[in-house]
Coordinates of C-alpha atoms in Angstrom, one line a residue:
M185 CA 3.4 -13.5 5.9
A186 CA -0.3 -13.3 5.4
A187 CA -1.5 -10.6 2.9
A188 CA -4.8 -9.4 4.0
A189 CA -6.4 -6.6 2.2
A190 CA -9.7 -5.5 0.7
C191 CA -9.9 -3.5 -2.5
F192 CA -12.8 -2.0 -4.2
R193 CA -13.0 -0.9 -7.9
T194 CA -15.9 1.4 -8.1
S195 CA -18.1 1.9 -11.2
N196 CA -19.8 4.7 -12.9
S197 CA -22.5 2.4 -14.2
P198 CA -25.4 1.1 -12.0
R199 CA -25.3 -2.5 -10.9
Q200 CA -27.5 -4.7 -13.0
N201 CA -28.9 -6.9 -10.2
S202 CA -28.9 -7.0 -6.5
T203 CA -27.5 -10.5 -6.0
S204 CA -24.1 -10.8 -7.6
T205 CA -20.8 -12.7 -7.2
I206 CA -17.9 -10.3 -7.4
N207 CA -14.5 -11.4 -8.8
Y208 CA -10.9 -10.5 -8.4
S209 CA -8.7 -11.1 -11.5
Q210 CA -5.1 -11.2 -12.5
L211 CA -3.3 -10.2 -9.4
L212 CA 0.4 -9.6 -10.0
T213 CA 3.0 -9.4 -7.4
V214 CA 6.3 -9.8 -9.3
S215 CA 9.0 -12.1 -7.8
S216 CA 11.8 -10.4 -6.0
H217 CA 14.5 -11.1 -3.5
H218 CA 13.6 -7.7 -2.0
A219 CA 11.1 -8.7 0.7
S220 CA 7.8 -7.0 0.6
T221 CA 4.1 -7.8 1.4
S222 CA 1.9 -8.8 -1.5
R223 CA -0.9 -6.3 -2.1
P224 CA -3.9 -6.8 -4.5
R225 CA -5.8 -4.6 -6.9
I226 CA -9.1 -5.0 -8.7
A227 CA -9.6 -5.0 -12.5
T228 CA -12.2 -2.7 -13.9
N229 CA -15.8 -3.9 -14.6
S230 CA -18.2 -1.7 -16.5
H231 CA -21.2 -3.1 -14.6
F232 CA -20.1 -4.0 -11.1
P233 CA -18.0 -2.6 -8.4
F234 CA -15.3 -5.1 -7.2
I235 CA -14.9 -6.2 -3.6
V236 CA -11.9 -8.4 -2.9
I237 CA -10.1 -10.0 0.0
A238 CA -6.6 -11.3 -0.7
S239 CA -5.8 -14.9 -0.2
D240 CA -3.8 -15.9 2.8
I241 CA -0.2 -16.5 1.8
S242 CA 2.1 -19.0 3.5
S243 CA 5.4 -17.9 5.0
S244 CA 7.2 -20.0 2.3
C245 CA 5.7 -17.9 -0.5
A246 CA 8.3 -16.1 -2.6
C247 CA 6.0 -13.2 -3.2
S248 CA 5.1 -14.4 -6.7
Y249 CA 1.7 -15.5 -7.8
S250 CA -1.1 -14.4 -10.1
N251 CA -4.5 -14.9 -11.6
I252 CA -6.2 -15.8 -8.3
F253 CA -9.9 -15.5 -8.7
T254 CA -11.0 -14.7 -5.2
Q255 CA -14.8 -14.6 -5.1
F256 CA -16.8 -12.5 -2.7
K257 CA -20.5 -13.2 -2.7
I258 CA -22.9 -10.3 -2.0
R259 CA -26.4 -11.4 -1.0
E260 CA -28.7 -9.5 1.2
N261 CA -25.8 -7.4 2.5
Q262 CA -24.0 -10.5 3.9
P263 CA -20.7 -10.8 2.0
R264 CA -18.7 -13.9 2.6
L265 CA -15.4 -15.2 1.1
V266 CA -16.0 -18.1 -1.3
H267 CA -13.2 -20.1 -2.9
P268 CA -10.0 -18.5 -4.3
F269 CA -8.7 -20.4 -7.3
P270 CA -6.2 -19.7 -10.1
Y271 CA -7.0 -20.4 -13.7
N272 CA -4.6 -20.3 -16.6
N273 CA -6.0 -19.9 -20.1
S274 CA -2.6 -19.2 -21.7
S275 CA -1.6 -20.7 -25.0
S276 CA 0.3 -23.4 -23.2
N277 CA -3.1 -24.8 -22.2
N278 CA -2.1 -25.3 -18.6
I279 CA -4.9 -25.1 -16.1
W280 CA -5.4 -25.8 -12.4
N281 CA -8.1 -28.3 -11.4
W282 CA -9.7 -28.8 -8.1
N283 CA -9.4 -32.3 -6.5
D284 CA -11.2 -33.1 -3.3
S285 CA -9.1 -34.6 -0.5
E286 CA -9.6 -35.4 3.1
S287 CA -8.3 -32.9 5.6
S288 CA -6.4 -33.6 8.8
L289 CA -7.1 -30.1 10.2
P290 CA -9.2 -29.8 13.4
K291 CA -12.8 -29.3 12.6
S292 CA -12.7 -26.0 14.5
K293 CA -10.4 -24.6 11.8
Q294 CA -11.3 -23.6 8.3
A295 CA -10.1 -26.2 5.8
A296 CA -6.9 -25.0 4.1
A297 CA -6.1 -25.9 0.6
S298 CA -2.5 -26.2 -0.5
V299 CA -1.4 -25.4 -4.0
N300 CA 1.1 -27.8 -5.6
L301 CA 2.9 -25.8 -8.2
R302 CA 5.7 -26.8 -10.5
S303 CA 9.1 -26.8 -8.8
S304 CA 9.8 -23.2 -10.0
R305 CA 6.5 -21.9 -8.7
P306 CA 5.9 -20.7 -5.1
R307 CA 3.3 -22.0 -2.8
F308 CA 0.3 -20.4 -1.3
R309 CA -2.7 -21.4 0.7
A310 CA -6.3 -20.8 -0.3
M311 CA -9.0 -21.0 2.4
A312 CA -11.7 -23.4 1.5
D313 CA -15.3 -22.3 2.4
P314 CA -16.5 -24.3 5.3
L315 CA -20.1 -23.3 4.5
T316 CA -19.8 -25.1 1.2
N317 CA -17.4 -28.0 1.9
G318 CA -17.8 -28.6 5.6
A319 CA -15.0 -28.0 8.0
G320 CA -13.7 -31.5 7.7
S321 CA -12.8 -31.3 4.0
S322 CA -10.3 -29.4 1.9
R323 CA -9.4 -29.0 -1.7
R324 CA -6.0 -29.5 -3.4
L325 CA -5.0 -27.8 -6.6
R326 CA -3.1 -30.0 -9.0
H327 CA -1.2 -28.7 -12.1
V328 CA -2.6 -30.4 -15.2
S329 CA -0.7 -29.9 -18.4
S330 CA -2.6 -32.2 -20.6
V331 CA -6.0 -30.4 -20.6
A332 CA -6.5 -28.5 -23.8
A333 CA -9.5 -26.4 -22.7
P334 CA -11.0 -25.2 -19.4
P335 CA -13.9 -27.2 -17.9
S336 CA -17.3 -25.7 -18.3
K337 CA -18.2 -26.7 -14.7
I338 CA -16.3 -26.7 -11.5
S339 CA -17.8 -28.8 -8.7
R340 CA -19.3 -26.8 -5.7
L341 CA -17.9 -23.5 -7.0
N342 CA -20.0 -20.5 -7.5
A343 CA -20.1 -18.6 -10.7
V344 CA -18.1 -15.4 -11.1
V345 CA -18.5 -12.1 -12.9
L346 CA -15.9 -10.9 -15.3
G347 CA -16.3 -8.2 -17.9
D348 CA -19.8 -8.1 -19.3
A349 CA -20.7 -11.6 -18.3
L350 CA -23.3 -12.0 -15.5
A351 CA -23.1 -14.5 -12.7
S352 CA -25.7 -17.2 -12.3
E353 CA -26.7 -19.5 -9.5
E354 CA -25.1 -22.4 -11.4
D355 CA -21.6 -23.7 -11.2
D356 CA -20.5 -22.1 -14.5
L357 CA -17.0 -20.8 -14.8
V358 CA -17.0 -17.4 -16.6
I359 CA -13.9 -16.5 -18.5
P360 CA -12.8 -12.8 -18.9
N361 CA -13.8 -11.4 -22.3
P362 CA -11.1 -10.0 -24.5
D363 CA -12.0 -6.4 -24.0
F364 CA -11.9 -6.8 -20.2
S365 CA -8.5 -8.5 -20.3
A366 CA -6.9 -6.3 -22.9
Q367 CA -7.1 -3.2 -20.7
A368 CA -4.9 -4.7 -17.9
H369 CA -1.1 -4.2 -17.6
V370 CA -1.0 -8.0 -17.5
P371 CA -3.7 -8.9 -20.0
S372 CA -3.5 -12.7 -19.6
P373 CA -2.1 -15.5 -17.4
G374 CA 0.3 -16.3 -20.3
K375 CA 1.7 -12.8 -20.1
Y376 CA 2.1 -13.1 -16.4
L377 CA 3.9 -16.4 -16.7
E378 CA 6.2 -14.9 -19.3
M379 CA 7.1 -12.1 -17.0
Y380 CA 7.5 -14.4 -14.0
D381 CA 9.7 -16.9 -15.9
R382 CA 12.0 -14.1 -17.0
S383 CA 12.2 -12.7 -13.4
I384 CA 13.5 -16.1 -12.4
E385 CA 15.7 -17.0 -15.3
D386 CA 17.1 -13.5 -15.9
P387 CA 16.5 -11.4 -12.8
A388 CA 19.3 -9.0 -13.6
G389 CA 17.8 -8.2 -17.0
F390 CA 14.2 -8.2 -15.7
W391 CA 14.8 -5.7 -13.0
S392 CA 17.2 -3.6 -15.0
D393 CA 14.5 -3.1 -17.6
I394 CA 12.0 -2.0 -14.9
A395 CA 14.6 0.2 -13.1
S396 CA 15.4 1.9 -16.4
Q397 CA 12.0 3.5 -16.4
F398 CA 13.1 5.8 -13.5
Y399 CA 15.6 8.6 -13.5
W400 CA 19.1 7.8 -12.6
K401 CA 21.8 10.4 -12.4
Q402 CA 24.3 7.5 -12.9
K403 CA 23.4 4.0 -13.9
W404 CA 24.2 1.1 -11.5
G405 CA 27.1 -1.2 -12.2
S406 CA 27.3 -4.9 -12.3
P407 CA 25.9 -7.0 -10.8
V408 CA 22.4 -5.6 -10.6
Y409 CA 22.0 -7.3 -7.2
S410 CA 24.1 -9.4 -4.9
E411 CA 23.2 -11.3 -1.8
N412 CA 24.5 -13.5 1.0
M413 CA 21.7 -15.4 2.8
D414 CA 24.2 -17.8 4.5
V415 CA 25.2 -16.7 7.9
G416 CA 28.1 -19.1 7.7
K417 CA 29.6 -17.0 4.9
G418 CA 29.3 -13.7 6.8
R419 CA 26.8 -10.9 7.3
I420 CA 23.4 -11.4 5.8
N421 CA 23.2 -8.9 3.1
I422 CA 21.2 -8.0 -0.1
E423 CA 22.2 -5.1 -2.4
W424 CA 20.2 -3.8 -5.4
F425 CA 21.5 -1.4 -8.1
K426 CA 24.6 -0.6 -6.1
G427 CA 26.5 2.3 -7.7
G428 CA 23.4 3.7 -9.2
I429 CA 22.8 7.3 -8.3
T430 CA 19.2 8.6 -8.0
N431 CA 16.7 10.3 -5.7
I432 CA 13.2 9.0 -4.9
C433 CA 11.7 12.4 -4.3
Y434 CA 12.9 13.5 -7.7
N435 CA 11.3 10.5 -9.3
C436 CA 8.0 11.1 -7.3
L437 CA 7.7 14.8 -8.2
D438 CA 10.2 16.4 -10.6
A439 CA 10.0 13.5 -13.1
N440 CA 6.2 13.6 -13.2
I441 CA 6.2 17.4 -13.6
A442 CA 8.7 17.1 -16.5
A443 CA 6.3 14.6 -18.0
G444 CA 3.6 17.2 -18.1
N445 CA 1.7 16.3 -14.9
G446 CA 2.5 19.4 -12.9
D447 CA -1.1 20.6 -12.8
K448 CA -2.5 17.1 -12.0
I449 CA -3.9 16.6 -8.5
A450 CA -1.3 14.7 -6.4
I451 CA -3.2 14.7 -3.1
Y452 CA -6.9 15.2 -2.2
W453 CA -6.9 15.8 1.6
E454 CA -10.0 15.1 3.6
G455 CA -10.1 16.4 7.2
N456 CA -11.7 14.8 10.2
E457 CA -14.6 17.3 10.1
L458 CA -17.1 17.5 7.2
G459 CA -16.3 20.2 4.8
V460 CA -12.6 20.5 5.8
D461 CA -10.5 19.6 2.8
A462 CA -7.6 20.7 0.5
T463 CA -5.8 19.7 -2.6
L464 CA -2.2 19.8 -3.9
T465 CA -1.1 19.5 -7.5
Y466 CA 2.2 18.0 -8.3
N467 CA 3.6 21.5 -8.7
Q468 CA 2.2 22.6 -5.4
L469 CA 3.4 19.5 -3.6
L470 CA 7.0 20.0 -5.0
H471 CA 6.9 23.7 -3.7
N472 CA 5.8 22.6 -0.2
V473 CA 8.4 19.8 -0.2
C474 CA 11.2 22.2 -1.2
Q475 CA 10.3 24.8 1.4
L476 CA 10.5 22.2 4.2
A477 CA 13.7 20.7 2.7
N478 CA 15.3 24.1 2.7
Y479 CA 14.4 24.7 6.3
L480 CA 15.8 21.3 7.3
K481 CA 19.1 22.1 5.5
D482 CA 19.1 25.5 7.2
I483 CA 19.0 24.0 10.7
G484 CA 21.8 21.6 9.9
V485 CA 20.1 18.5 8.6
R486 CA 22.5 16.8 6.1
K487 CA 22.6 13.6 4.1
G488 CA 22.4 10.6 6.3
D489 CA 21.0 12.5 9.3
A490 CA 17.8 11.2 11.0
V491 CA 14.5 13.1 11.2
V492 CA 11.7 11.8 13.4
I493 CA 8.2 12.5 12.1
Y494 CA 5.3 12.2 14.5
L495 CA 2.3 13.4 12.5
P496 CA -1.2 12.3 11.8
M497 CA -2.6 12.0 8.3
L498 CA -2.2 15.6 7.3
M499 CA -0.8 16.5 3.9
E500 CA 2.3 17.6 5.9
L501 CA 3.1 13.9 6.6
P502 CA 3.9 12.9 3.0
I503 CA 5.4 16.4 2.5
A504 CA 7.8 15.7 5.4
M505 CA 8.8 12.2 4.1
L506 CA 9.5 13.6 0.6
A507 CA 11.5 16.6 2.0
C508 CA 13.7 14.3 3.9
A509 CA 14.2 12.1 0.9
R510 CA 15.0 15.1 -1.3
I511 CA 18.0 16.1 0.9
G512 CA 19.2 12.5 1.6
A513 CA 18.0 12.6 5.3
V514 CA 16.6 9.4 6.8
H515 CA 13.1 9.7 8.0
S516 CA 11.7 7.7 10.9
V517 CA 7.9 8.0 10.9
V518 CA 6.3 7.1 14.2
F519 CA 2.6 6.3 14.2
A520 CA 0.8 9.3 15.8
G521 CA -1.1 7.1 18.2
F522 CA 1.9 5.6 20.0
S523 CA 2.8 6.6 23.5
S524 CA 5.5 8.9 24.6
E525 CA 7.5 5.9 25.8
S526 CA 7.4 4.3 22.3
L527 CA 8.3 7.6 20.7
S528 CA 11.2 8.2 23.1
Q529 CA 12.6 4.8 22.3
R530 CA 12.7 5.6 18.6
I531 CA 14.2 9.0 19.2
V532 CA 17.0 7.4 21.3
D533 CA 17.6 4.8 18.6
C534 CA 18.1 7.2 15.7
K535 CA 19.2 10.4 17.5
P536 CA 17.4 12.8 15.1
K537 CA 18.4 16.4 14.5
V538 CA 14.7 17.5 14.6
V539 CA 11.3 16.1 15.5
L540 CA 8.4 17.1 13.2
T541 CA 4.9 17.0 14.8
C542 CA 1.7 19.0 15.2
N543 CA 0.0 20.4 18.2
A544 CA -3.1 18.1 18.1
V545 CA -5.4 16.0 16.0
K546 CA -9.0 15.1 16.1
R547 CA -10.0 11.5 15.6
G548 CA -13.7 11.5 15.4
P549 CA -14.9 13.8 18.3
K550 CA -11.8 13.2 20.4
V551 CA -8.9 15.6 20.5
I552 CA -5.4 14.0 20.9
H553 CA -2.7 16.4 22.2
L554 CA 0.2 15.1 20.1
K555 CA 2.6 17.9 21.2
D556 CA 2.1 16.9 24.9
I557 CA 3.2 13.4 23.9
V558 CA 6.2 14.7 22.1
D559 CA 7.2 16.9 25.0
A560 CA 7.1 13.9 27.4
A561 CA 9.1 11.8 24.9
L562 CA 11.8 14.5 24.5
V563 CA 12.2 14.8 28.3
D564 CA 12.6 11.0 28.6
S565 CA 15.0 10.8 25.6
A566 CA 17.1 13.6 27.1
K567 CA 17.4 11.5 30.3
N568 CA 18.8 8.7 28.1
G569 CA 21.4 10.9 26.5
T570 CA 19.6 12.1 23.3
V571 CA 18.8 15.8 23.3
V572 CA 16.8 17.2 20.4
D573 CA 17.2 20.9 19.8
V574 CA 14.3 21.6 17.4
C575 CA 10.7 20.6 17.5
L576 CA 8.9 21.9 14.4
T577 CA 5.2 21.9 15.1
Y578 CA 2.4 22.3 12.6
A579 CA -0.5 24.3 14.0
N580 CA -3.6 22.1 13.3
E581 CA -6.1 24.7 14.5
F582 CA -9.1 22.5 13.5
A583 CA -8.1 20.4 16.5
L584 CA -6.5 22.9 18.9
E585 CA -5.8 26.7 18.8
K586 CA -2.1 27.8 18.9
E587 CA -2.7 29.7 22.1
S588 CA -3.8 26.5 23.9
T589 CA -0.6 24.6 22.9
K590 CA 2.1 24.1 25.5
W591 CA 5.3 25.6 24.4
V592 CA 9.1 25.3 25.1
E593 CA 10.8 28.5 24.1
G594 CA 14.0 28.1 22.2
R595 CA 13.2 24.6 21.0
D596 CA 9.6 24.7 19.6
I597 CA 8.9 26.4 16.3
W598 CA 5.6 26.9 14.5
W599 CA 5.7 25.2 11.1
Q600 CA 3.6 27.9 9.4
D601 CA 5.8 30.8 10.8
V602 CA 9.0 29.7 9.2
L603 CA 8.4 27.7 6.1
S604 CA 6.8 30.5 4.1
K605 CA 10.2 32.3 4.3
Y606 CA 11.9 29.6 2.3
T607 CA 12.2 29.3 -1.5
T608 CA 10.0 26.8 -3.4
S609 CA 13.0 25.3 -5.2
C610 CA 15.6 23.0 -3.6
D611 CA 18.5 21.2 -5.2
V612 CA 18.3 17.4 -5.1
E613 CA 20.8 15.4 -3.0
W614 CA 21.7 12.5 -5.3
V615 CA 22.2 9.3 -3.4
D616 CA 23.5 5.8 -4.0
A617 CA 20.8 3.1 -4.5
E618 CA 22.0 1.5 -1.3
D619 CA 21.9 4.7 0.8
P620 CA 19.3 4.6 3.5
L621 CA 15.9 6.1 2.8
F622 CA 13.9 5.5 6.0
L623 CA 13.7 3.6 9.2
L624 CA 10.5 1.9 10.2
Y625 CA 9.8 -0.5 13.1
T626 CA 8.2 -3.9 13.1
S627 CA 4.9 -4.3 14.9
G628 CA 6.4 -6.0 18.0
S629 CA 4.1 -9.0 17.8
T630 CA 7.1 -11.3 18.3
G631 CA 8.9 -9.2 20.9
K632 CA 10.3 -5.7 21.1
P633 CA 9.8 -3.7 17.9
K634 CA 12.9 -3.7 15.7
G635 CA 14.0 -0.9 13.5
V636 CA 14.2 -1.9 9.8
L637 CA 16.3 0.2 7.5
H638 CA 15.1 0.5 3.9
T639 CA 17.5 1.6 1.2
T640 CA 16.6 3.8 -1.8
G641 CA 17.0 2.0 -5.1
G642 CA 15.5 -1.4 -4.4
Y643 CA 12.6 0.0 -2.4
M644 CA 11.8 2.6 -5.1
V645 CA 11.7 0.1 -8.0
Y646 CA 9.8 -2.5 -6.1
T647 CA 7.2 -0.2 -4.5
A648 CA 6.4 1.5 -7.8
T649 CA 6.2 -1.8 -9.7
T650 CA 3.9 -3.5 -7.2
F651 CA 1.6 -0.5 -7.1
K652 CA 1.4 -0.4 -10.9
Y653 CA 0.7 -4.1 -11.4
A654 CA -1.1 -5.1 -8.2
F655 CA -3.6 -2.3 -8.6
D656 CA -3.4 -2.2 -12.4
Y657 CA -3.2 1.6 -12.0
K658 CA -4.1 3.8 -14.9
P659 CA -3.5 7.6 -15.1
S660 CA -7.2 8.4 -14.9
D661 CA -7.6 6.5 -11.6
V662 CA -8.3 8.2 -8.2
Y663 CA -6.7 6.0 -5.5
W664 CA -7.5 5.8 -1.8
C665 CA -5.6 3.6 0.6
T666 CA -6.9 4.0 4.2
A667 CA -3.6 2.9 5.8
D668 CA -1.7 5.4 8.0
C669 CA 1.8 6.4 6.9
G670 CA 3.0 5.3 10.3
W671 CA 3.0 1.8 8.9
I672 CA 4.8 0.2 5.9
T673 CA 1.6 0.1 3.9
G674 CA 1.2 3.8 4.2
H675 CA 4.8 4.4 3.2
S676 CA 4.6 2.2 0.2
Y677 CA 1.0 2.6 -1.0
V678 CA 0.0 6.0 0.2
T679 CA 3.1 8.0 -0.5
Y680 CA 5.9 6.4 -2.5
G681 CA 4.2 3.8 -4.8
P682 CA 1.4 6.1 -6.0
L683 CA 3.5 9.2 -6.5
L684 CA 6.2 7.3 -8.4
N685 CA 3.4 6.4 -10.8
G686 CA 2.0 9.9 -11.0
A687 CA -1.2 8.9 -9.2
T688 CA -3.9 11.0 -7.6
V689 CA -4.1 10.0 -3.9
V690 CA -6.7 10.6 -1.2
V691 CA -5.4 11.2 2.3
F692 CA -7.9 11.0 5.1
E693 CA -7.3 12.5 8.5
G694 CA -10.3 11.2 10.3
A695 CA -12.1 8.1 11.5
P696 CA -14.1 5.9 9.0
N697 CA -17.2 5.9 11.2
Y698 CA -17.2 9.7 12.0
P699 CA -19.7 11.4 12.0
D700 CA -21.4 8.2 10.9
S701 CA -20.6 4.9 9.1
G702 CA -21.3 6.3 5.7
R703 CA -18.2 8.5 5.8
C704 CA -16.0 6.2 3.7
W705 CA -18.6 6.2 0.9
D706 CA -19.0 10.0 1.1
I707 CA -15.3 10.2 0.4
V708 CA -15.5 7.7 -2.5
D709 CA -18.4 9.7 -3.9
K710 CA -16.8 13.2 -3.3
Y711 CA -13.5 12.4 -5.0
K712 CA -14.7 9.8 -7.5
V713 CA -12.4 7.2 -6.1
S714 CA -11.8 4.4 -8.5
I715 CA -9.5 2.2 -6.5
F716 CA -10.2 1.8 -2.7
Y717 CA -7.7 -0.1 -0.7
T718 CA -8.5 -0.9 2.9
A719 CA -8.4 -3.7 5.5
P720 CA -10.9 -6.5 6.1
T721 CA -11.3 -5.2 9.6
L722 CA -12.8 -2.0 8.3
V723 CA -15.0 -3.9 5.9
R724 CA -16.3 -6.1 8.7
S725 CA -17.0 -3.1 10.9
L726 CA -19.0 -1.4 8.1
M727 CA -20.9 -4.7 7.4
R728 CA -22.0 -4.7 11.0
E729 CA -23.8 -1.4 10.5
G730 CA -25.9 -3.1 7.8
D731 CA -28.8 -1.1 6.4
E732 CA -28.5 1.5 9.2
A733 CA -25.4 2.9 7.5
R734 CA -26.1 6.1 5.5
L735 CA -25.1 5.5 1.9
P736 CA -24.4 8.3 -0.6
D737 CA -26.0 8.6 -4.0
H738 CA -23.3 6.7 -5.9
P739 CA -23.5 4.0 -8.6
F740 CA -21.6 1.7 -6.2
F741 CA -24.7 1.4 -4.1
S742 CA -27.5 1.6 -6.7

């Protein structure tokens, strides 16, 4: 699948010039048989913010590649993607050289370059820049093991900026300085290849070492993983850490509090309207999670039961996910923009004990009556044999007053009215690594959306690991991913991945262009965001605003 993402590493120092080439360095997405989408992160630079678009990855990629220098040129507010290319300056002196070759692609298409790796390496595609090469040409990367030093020039390739080195208008290749590389979790291509090779040659040992960094009530048995990918031999199946007993909520919250991070900010919440915000420390987040978990237990939700969550990007959304995980319930988050028909289908599929929602949400100036959508979905699901007895509703009075909310007596309950009655501690339900964690649906681009069940252990280890390495997360970072938790990116890189690493996360309820197109940068400035993870679609929409956008007083824009 294609991995498309834009990441910004902001800076506390002013930019040194107004025309710069920005570079992405040392991307790590560790190999795994546990399928996931590769996600990038930007290395720190003391002089420049980093703006990156991930390379397009072919469907044959095994989710394992690194050191892709994807350049993004900023000139007169007109960014464009230049050439992605990997470079290896490890002690083995292996490098990748560009070789020109003719392309058979239609001229209407961008020229695609294939990467020929050694047999143990995966493949990926890098999009050549038609503005530089012409649409009728492409470049092919060829592994060269006999070259002892990197070339000083690379034909038709723009210079890059790494560390304290400044870009020029020449074709110079700028190598990361030692201080720049040393601060990364993967400080060199050689280190990455060492990790990668071990993940292939000794996957059990590799993933066991990583998994051991988490809390397990009982360690898994042998083998670490088992798989059957041959339909002729039976049901397709992959199992990770089977027999291991753990809980992802405990690892997200209790473990971080035990490590001394209880007073650290877990969530900065920014509402749709200016000036509407809130924060939760790890201690406070745990208390809120436990209150909801205790309520769910009180109404009969048990391990393995389903809970449907139809919430916008309020703090209550990650709270609800974690509360379900704490008691072993399986959450099914439905994007709070889907119709009542889509919601009803998901309710019928999983037959939940309860639906969690809110009365309404504002997206920009528009009020969306979510409770009305839930009401219609519950009527429809009842006609199809699934009756839900409880609808716990958060009163989002910034969008709609309680008195204006339609109500079904005996079924509907106000969130704020009941949760405060419950204690702020809740025993953990320990689960097997292969017990289900959540159900999430595919996009439906190839047909009817399909529910995909994610289990606990493999998802926990992989999500935490990819967050740590792909974003090169450090404890001092403030991280913001603009994805909604209704999608897998939001599950993995808003809630679970960051919290498993003890990160501080920004959760934004509103629209990125409300009240104006400077809102994203207001949030970056307000919370001192150091890692900004968003989609190219949003970047392009902000680019279209050009100089008309209102920019805050932030070094990112100086």
